[in-house]
């Protein structure tokens, strides 16, 4: 019986099955909510039905509220009303779980009287990642099943957890031996679990059951539990409203009657939903999806199965691990057998570390390691589908490698370079297949960082772009397609950001003031601490190797001064800061050296406020981002924001630099940039013509 556009009711063996079919992820859109509510009413009044199952078609049980509806006026029935009806159903309701049971979908499952899950099912309340808290009983019900500590951890992190690790939550686990094979979705998983759920529901139809809200909260906790979580998250999720609100709501679950605590949860949810932070984070969610979505599967018939990585340095080994973790067979290529052996040894060591830290099981470690082999003979690369070169950053070296690859690899093989700066069109001229030469710019550590800039050179074909975008997506990366230009998008903008940090040092701001201003604004790390960590000499050398973007004596003068005094950062124990036993301390010598250079250029020291620092660095990003849009190197503002959120620790609750500029009022942003141009008379503050339409 059709209940709505997306929900059916069928009766099987005396069980009423409410069947949801709302691709792609069965989100709880209005028609799903209305359909489930109607199904509950009908099933409860139909004497042929003794128990109810809620199940879903497709790859997953309900993966959450429909985020697209958040910007619209809410339509009845609201999710809390539907879940209230489930909890209070006279006939027991069983949720048939498979796939990723998230957000409102998990709250729905928690509201049912029973849960049946198939192998591989994951559950989670990822609302904090959208600047929200669970708004339909998640903070109240989850602690009743898994205890306060686990609920706090799951809700404030938003992480997914396997149902196999939550035995108190699942009433029946359905085994499927095929789970986990080849990372592929499990065929007909939904049929298996729905079938098992119907049998389970029939068997338990006449058992006495406790409505979920009447369950006691288990596990030990006291006032300190909540306060210590508040303190921990004030640091870890600094500046964010949602994690703190989630703690308030979970604490209420331990102190107030269910309905009062539920009302408080809803109030906190609505406040989060209507906040600028949540708007920014919802924008970020879709910006990431759109970044990859333009590269339809149909445009690509190239299938990447085997990969070679040239170079076993830090980047090369990280890239090899990233591929092997996603099931690709990887050949690590080095100049000699000895270098290969030591590269493979470093990889083994990394895997052992991940295993020891509990980040992967013994079996996963062994499986990944079995996929990686090494060679120093290019002749062994004849059948490779994709080569990623991560060798020394020198044009002549890259050209030699690419021409050697061209001689041995099959005609369909795609060649990617991990270069951060070099002109990929020029690299492509060393091959007979320039249309298959592309950039795959990973961020360090490559097996951890999500961002991959996929660089489309002028000669690269759409098909090669599509194949590489899809491969990166399959690796769990966030790929963004960009054009060729010095530093592409991310590093080019980072140069503008770093340039202003350097200018502010000359104007008298200290490294610690600049870093703490940016960290309190939300950046994961301040720019000068980052520079010390990665080595100040790297960009110093790059500035000398390539023609400078700006010919100005103050351009990166503070950083150059550090390098010229042997202060290269952490690796030499001094840079913008001093490091003793790995601990960072302020170092007045750095400021004294910079002050001498400032005086030489006639730059007067002045007092700079934290707000001026934040404003200056963020406006530098925005203007450079607009310049890249103007030049066509970045496709749109969403792509730029995706790059900054996933590669540079930009605070997600601010949406990304371009979103932030728009949310703060684009006219204010333009005025701010014009003001800095007038004040500094520096060409780099010339406002981009694209600013009006970012
Ligand atoms: N609402 C609307 N659309 C959604 C959605 C949602 N909750 N979740 C995913 N989608 C869409 C995506 O935009 C994408 O659309 P597209 O094909 O047009 O680009 C499509 O579904 C497939 O998504 P993915 O490409 O991400 O597919 P994956 O298989 O890689 O991942 C997923 C599936 C794990 C479900 C992932 O999409 C995800 O994490 N989604 C977000 C889930 C979430 O945050 N749920 C909580 C919502 S808030 C809530 O429920 C509040 C409640 O407490 C009241």
PDB file of N, CA and C and ligand atoms in Angstrom, residues 24-25 27 60 63-68 70 79 100 102-105 107 126-127 130 132-136 160 266 269 285-286 289-290 293 473, ligand 1:
ATOM      1  N   UNK A  24      19.231   9.092  -2.795  1.00  0.00           N
ATOM      2  CA  UNK A  24      20.287   8.081  -2.726  1.00  0.00           C
ATOM      3  C   UNK A  24      20.521   7.517  -1.318  1.00  0.00           C
ATOM      4  N   UNK A  25      20.116   8.236  -0.245  1.00  0.00           N
ATOM      5  CA  UNK A  25      20.506   7.759   1.091  1.00  0.00           C
ATOM      6  C   UNK A  25      19.293   7.637   2.023  1.00  0.00           C
ATOM      7  N   UNK A  27      17.151   9.778   2.946  1.00  0.00           N
ATOM      8  CA  UNK A  27      17.066  10.890   3.913  1.00  0.00           C
ATOM      9  C   UNK A  27      15.606  11.122   4.303  1.00  0.00           C
ATOM     10  N   UNK A  60      21.566   1.806   1.941  1.00  0.00           N
ATOM     11  CA  UNK A  60      21.628   2.155   3.364  1.00  0.00           C
ATOM     12  C   UNK A  60      20.249   2.352   3.983  1.00  0.00           C
ATOM     13  N   UNK A  63      19.959   7.741   6.308  1.00  0.00           N
ATOM     14  CA  UNK A  63      21.251   8.343   6.684  1.00  0.00           C
ATOM     15  C   UNK A  63      21.085   9.731   7.285  1.00  0.00           C
ATOM     16  N   UNK A  64      19.860  10.091   7.699  1.00  0.00           N
ATOM     17  CA  UNK A  64      19.722  11.365   8.404  1.00  0.00           C
ATOM     18  C   UNK A  64      18.556  12.188   7.909  1.00  0.00           C
ATOM     19  N   UNK A  65      18.397  13.338   8.591  1.00  0.00           N
ATOM     20  CA  UNK A  65      17.410  14.312   8.125  1.00  0.00           C
ATOM     21  C   UNK A  65      17.840  14.752   6.733  1.00  0.00           C
ATOM     22  N   UNK A  66      16.908  15.300   5.958  1.00  0.00           N
ATOM     23  CA  UNK A  66      17.261  15.774   4.629  1.00  0.00           C
ATOM     24  C   UNK A  66      17.870  17.171   4.774  1.00  0.00           C
ATOM     25  N   UNK A  67      19.181  17.224   4.597  1.00  0.00           N
ATOM     26  CA  UNK A  67      19.884  18.491   4.859  1.00  0.00           C
ATOM     27  C   UNK A  67      19.387  19.588   3.919  1.00  0.00           C
ATOM     28  N   UNK A  68      18.922  19.184   2.740  1.00  0.00           N
ATOM     29  CA  UNK A  68      18.460  20.198   1.774  1.00  0.00           C
ATOM     30  C   UNK A  68      17.243  20.942   2.302  1.00  0.00           C
ATOM     31  N   UNK A  70      16.813  21.988   5.330  1.00  0.00           N
ATOM     32  CA  UNK A  70      17.095  22.816   6.507  1.00  0.00           C
ATOM     33  C   UNK A  70      16.881  24.308   6.262  1.00  0.00           C
ATOM     34  N   UNK A  79      10.093  15.545  12.583  1.00  0.00           N
ATOM     35  CA  UNK A  79      10.715  14.267  12.951  1.00  0.00           C
ATOM     36  C   UNK A  79      10.412  13.881  14.409  1.00  0.00           C
ATOM     37  N   UNK A 100      24.859   2.931   6.408  1.00  0.00           N
ATOM     38  CA  UNK A 100      25.278   3.955   7.368  1.00  0.00           C
ATOM     39  C   UNK A 100      24.028   4.597   7.972  1.00  0.00           C
ATOM     40  N   UNK A 102      22.566   7.095  10.140  1.00  0.00           N
ATOM     41  CA  UNK A 102      23.133   8.328  10.681  1.00  0.00           C
ATOM     42  C   UNK A 102      22.064   9.338  11.090  1.00  0.00           C
ATOM     43  N   UNK A 103      22.452  10.235  11.995  1.00  0.00           N
ATOM     44  CA  UNK A 103      21.632  11.376  12.366  1.00  0.00           C
ATOM     45  C   UNK A 103      20.207  10.972  12.714  1.00  0.00           C
ATOM     46  N   UNK A 104      19.247  11.661  12.067  1.00  0.00           N
ATOM     47  CA  UNK A 104      17.836  11.368  12.326  1.00  0.00           C
ATOM     48  C   UNK A 104      17.497   9.905  12.062  1.00  0.00           C
ATOM     49  N   UNK A 105      18.230   9.257  11.157  1.00  0.00           N
ATOM     50  CA  UNK A 105      18.003   7.836  10.866  1.00  0.00           C
ATOM     51  C   UNK A 105      18.370   6.979  12.068  1.00  0.00           C
ATOM     52  N   UNK A 107      18.468   8.168  15.153  1.00  0.00           N
ATOM     53  CA  UNK A 107      17.499   8.518  16.203  1.00  0.00           C
ATOM     54  C   UNK A 107      16.214   7.715  16.023  1.00  0.00           C
ATOM     55  N   UNK A 126      26.268  12.307  13.328  1.00  0.00           N
ATOM     56  CA  UNK A 126      27.286  13.231  12.818  1.00  0.00           C
ATOM     57  C   UNK A 126      26.866  14.706  12.859  1.00  0.00           C
ATOM     58  N   UNK A 127      25.776  15.011  13.600  1.00  0.00           N
ATOM     59  CA  UNK A 127      25.238  16.374  13.545  1.00  0.00           C
ATOM     60  C   UNK A 127      26.269  17.449  13.858  1.00  0.00           C
ATOM     61  N   UNK A 130      27.859  19.221  11.186  1.00  0.00           N
ATOM     62  CA  UNK A 130      27.031  20.200  10.472  1.00  0.00           C
ATOM     63  C   UNK A 130      26.672  21.360  11.401  1.00  0.00           C
ATOM     64  N   UNK A 132      25.373  21.121  14.331  1.00  0.00           N
ATOM     65  CA  UNK A 132      24.086  20.826  14.982  1.00  0.00           C
ATOM     66  C   UNK A 132      24.300  19.881  16.148  1.00  0.00           C
ATOM     67  N   UNK A 133      23.229  19.662  16.926  1.00  0.00           N
ATOM     68  CA  UNK A 133      23.222  18.513  17.819  1.00  0.00           C
ATOM     69  C   UNK A 133      22.072  17.620  17.351  1.00  0.00           C
ATOM     70  N   UNK A 134      22.073  16.352  17.725  1.00  0.00           N
ATOM     71  CA  UNK A 134      20.915  15.529  17.371  1.00  0.00           C
ATOM     72  C   UNK A 134      19.663  16.225  17.910  1.00  0.00           C
ATOM     73  N   UNK A 135      18.661  16.384  17.057  1.00  0.00           N
ATOM     74  CA  UNK A 135      17.514  17.208  17.453  1.00  0.00           C
ATOM     75  C   UNK A 135      16.240  16.423  17.628  1.00  0.00           C
ATOM     76  N   UNK A 136      16.330  15.100  17.637  1.00  0.00           N
ATOM     77  CA  UNK A 136      15.092  14.328  17.736  1.00  0.00           C
ATOM     78  C   UNK A 136      15.295  13.117  18.654  1.00  0.00           C
ATOM     79  N   UNK A 160      31.320   7.650  13.116  1.00  0.00           N
ATOM     80  CA  UNK A 160      30.510   6.439  12.941  1.00  0.00           C
ATOM     81  C   UNK A 160      31.154   5.289  13.706  1.00  0.00           C
ATOM     82  N   UNK A 266      15.563  19.906  21.961  1.00  0.00           N
ATOM     83  CA  UNK A 266      14.994  20.532  20.761  1.00  0.00           C
ATOM     84  C   UNK A 266      15.354  22.025  20.716  1.00  0.00           C
ATOM     85  N   UNK A 269      18.859  22.316  19.722  1.00  0.00           N
ATOM     86  CA  UNK A 269      18.993  21.953  18.305  1.00  0.00           C
ATOM     87  C   UNK A 269      18.591  23.133  17.413  1.00  0.00           C
ATOM     88  N   UNK A 285      29.419  21.073   3.598  1.00  0.00           N
ATOM     89  CA  UNK A 285      29.051  19.688   3.259  1.00  0.00           C
ATOM     90  C   UNK A 285      28.723  19.591   1.766  1.00  0.00           C
ATOM     91  N   UNK A 286      27.888  20.493   1.293  1.00  0.00           N
ATOM     92  CA  UNK A 286      27.493  20.418  -0.119  1.00  0.00           C
ATOM     93  C   UNK A 286      28.615  20.903  -1.050  1.00  0.00           C
ATOM     94  N   UNK A 289      30.698  17.986  -1.806  1.00  0.00           N
ATOM     95  CA  UNK A 289      30.028  17.048  -2.734  1.00  0.00           C
ATOM     96  C   UNK A 289      30.100  17.613  -4.156  1.00  0.00           C
ATOM     97  N   UNK A 290      29.819  18.942  -4.286  1.00  0.00           N
ATOM     98  CA  UNK A 290      29.802  19.531  -5.635  1.00  0.00           C
ATOM     99  C   UNK A 290      31.188  19.519  -6.266  1.00  0.00           C
ATOM    100  N   UNK A 293      31.330  16.270  -7.910  1.00  0.00           N
ATOM    101  CA  UNK A 293      30.167  15.727  -8.609  1.00  0.00           C
ATOM    102  C   UNK A 293      30.115  16.053 -10.101  1.00  0.00           C
ATOM    103  N   UNK A 473      38.364   9.844  -5.189  1.00  0.00           N
ATOM    104  CA  UNK A 473      37.145   9.719  -4.390  1.00  0.00           C
ATOM    105  C   UNK A 473      37.070   8.315  -3.786  1.00  0.00           C
TER     106      UNK A 473
HETATM  107  N1  LIG B   1      20.370  14.889   3.199  1.00  0.00           N
HETATM  108  C1  LIG B   1      20.294  15.134   1.883  1.00  0.00           C
HETATM  109  N2  LIG B   1      21.144  14.614   0.976  1.00  0.00           N
HETATM  110  C2  LIG B   1      22.118  13.808   1.421  1.00  0.00           C
HETATM  111  C3  LIG B   1      22.263  13.512   2.794  1.00  0.00           C
HETATM  112  C4  LIG B   1      21.327  14.086   3.706  1.00  0.00           C
HETATM  113  N3  LIG B   1      21.371  13.826   5.007  1.00  0.00           N
HETATM  114  N4  LIG B   1      23.313  12.683   2.938  1.00  0.00           N
HETATM  115  C5  LIG B   1      23.800  12.460   1.710  1.00  0.00           C
HETATM  116  N5  LIG B   1      23.078  13.144   0.795  1.00  0.00           N
HETATM  117  C6  LIG B   1      23.264  13.128  -0.662  1.00  0.00           C
HETATM  118  C7  LIG B   1      24.604  13.745  -1.079  1.00  0.00           C
HETATM  119  O1  LIG B   1      24.507  15.144  -1.212  1.00  0.00           O
HETATM  120  C8  LIG B   1      24.843  13.046  -2.410  1.00  0.00           C
HETATM  121  O2  LIG B   1      24.044  13.696  -3.362  1.00  0.00           O
HETATM  122  P1  LIG B   1      24.519  13.797  -4.906  1.00  0.00           P
HETATM  123  O3  LIG B   1      24.643  12.380  -5.376  1.00  0.00           O
HETATM  124  O4  LIG B   1      23.433  14.581  -5.537  1.00  0.00           O
HETATM  125  O5  LIG B   1      25.842  14.522  -4.873  1.00  0.00           O
HETATM  126  C9  LIG B   1      24.247  11.661  -2.194  1.00  0.00           C
HETATM  127  O6  LIG B   1      23.372  11.783  -1.070  1.00  0.00           O
HETATM  128  C10 LIG B   1      25.251  10.584  -1.920  1.00  0.00           C
HETATM  129  O7  LIG B   1      26.106  11.020  -0.873  1.00  0.00           O
HETATM  130  P2  LIG B   1      27.665  10.685  -0.892  1.00  0.00           P
HETATM  131  O8  LIG B   1      28.268  11.008  -2.209  1.00  0.00           O
HETATM  132  O9  LIG B   1      28.239  11.337   0.319  1.00  0.00           O
HETATM  133  O10 LIG B   1      27.630   9.091  -0.736  1.00  0.00           O
HETATM  134  P3  LIG B   1      28.518   8.176   0.149  1.00  0.00           P
HETATM  135  O11 LIG B   1      28.032   6.803  -0.119  1.00  0.00           O
HETATM  136  O12 LIG B   1      29.961   8.505  -0.024  1.00  0.00           O
HETATM  137  O13 LIG B   1      28.165   8.557   1.682  1.00  0.00           O
HETATM  138  C11 LIG B   1      26.768   9.057   3.595  1.00  0.00           C
HETATM  139  C12 LIG B   1      26.882   8.365   2.185  1.00  0.00           C
HETATM  140  C13 LIG B   1      27.720   8.356   4.568  1.00  0.00           C
HETATM  141  C14 LIG B   1      25.354   8.918   4.042  1.00  0.00           C
HETATM  142  C15 LIG B   1      27.215  10.528   3.465  1.00  0.00           C
HETATM  143  O14 LIG B   1      26.512  11.117   2.399  1.00  0.00           O
HETATM  144  C16 LIG B   1      26.941  11.354   4.710  1.00  0.00           C
HETATM  145  O15 LIG B   1      27.742  11.340   5.630  1.00  0.00           O
HETATM  146  N6  LIG B   1      25.824  12.112   4.691  1.00  0.00           N
HETATM  147  C17 LIG B   1      25.497  13.011   5.790  1.00  0.00           C
HETATM  148  C18 LIG B   1      24.765  12.290   6.849  1.00  0.00           C
HETATM  149  C19 LIG B   1      24.377  13.247   7.949  1.00  0.00           C
HETATM  150  O16 LIG B   1      25.087  14.180   8.274  1.00  0.00           O
HETATM  151  N7  LIG B   1      23.225  12.981   8.551  1.00  0.00           N
HETATM  152  C20 LIG B   1      22.739  13.808   9.644  1.00  0.00           C
HETATM  153  C21 LIG B   1      21.859  14.863   9.099  1.00  0.00           C
HETATM  154  S1  LIG B   1      21.376  16.001  10.342  1.00  0.00           S
HETATM  155  C22 LIG B   1      20.145  15.225  11.192  1.00  0.00           C
HETATM  156  O17 LIG B   1      19.830  14.095  10.916  1.00  0.00           O
HETATM  157  C23 LIG B   1      19.485  16.038  12.261  1.00  0.00           C
HETATM  158  C24 LIG B   1      18.633  15.230  13.161  1.00  0.00           C
HETATM  159  O18 LIG B   1      19.268  15.023  14.393  1.00  0.00           O
HETATM  160  C25 LIG B   1      17.332  15.918  13.448  1.00  0.00           C
END
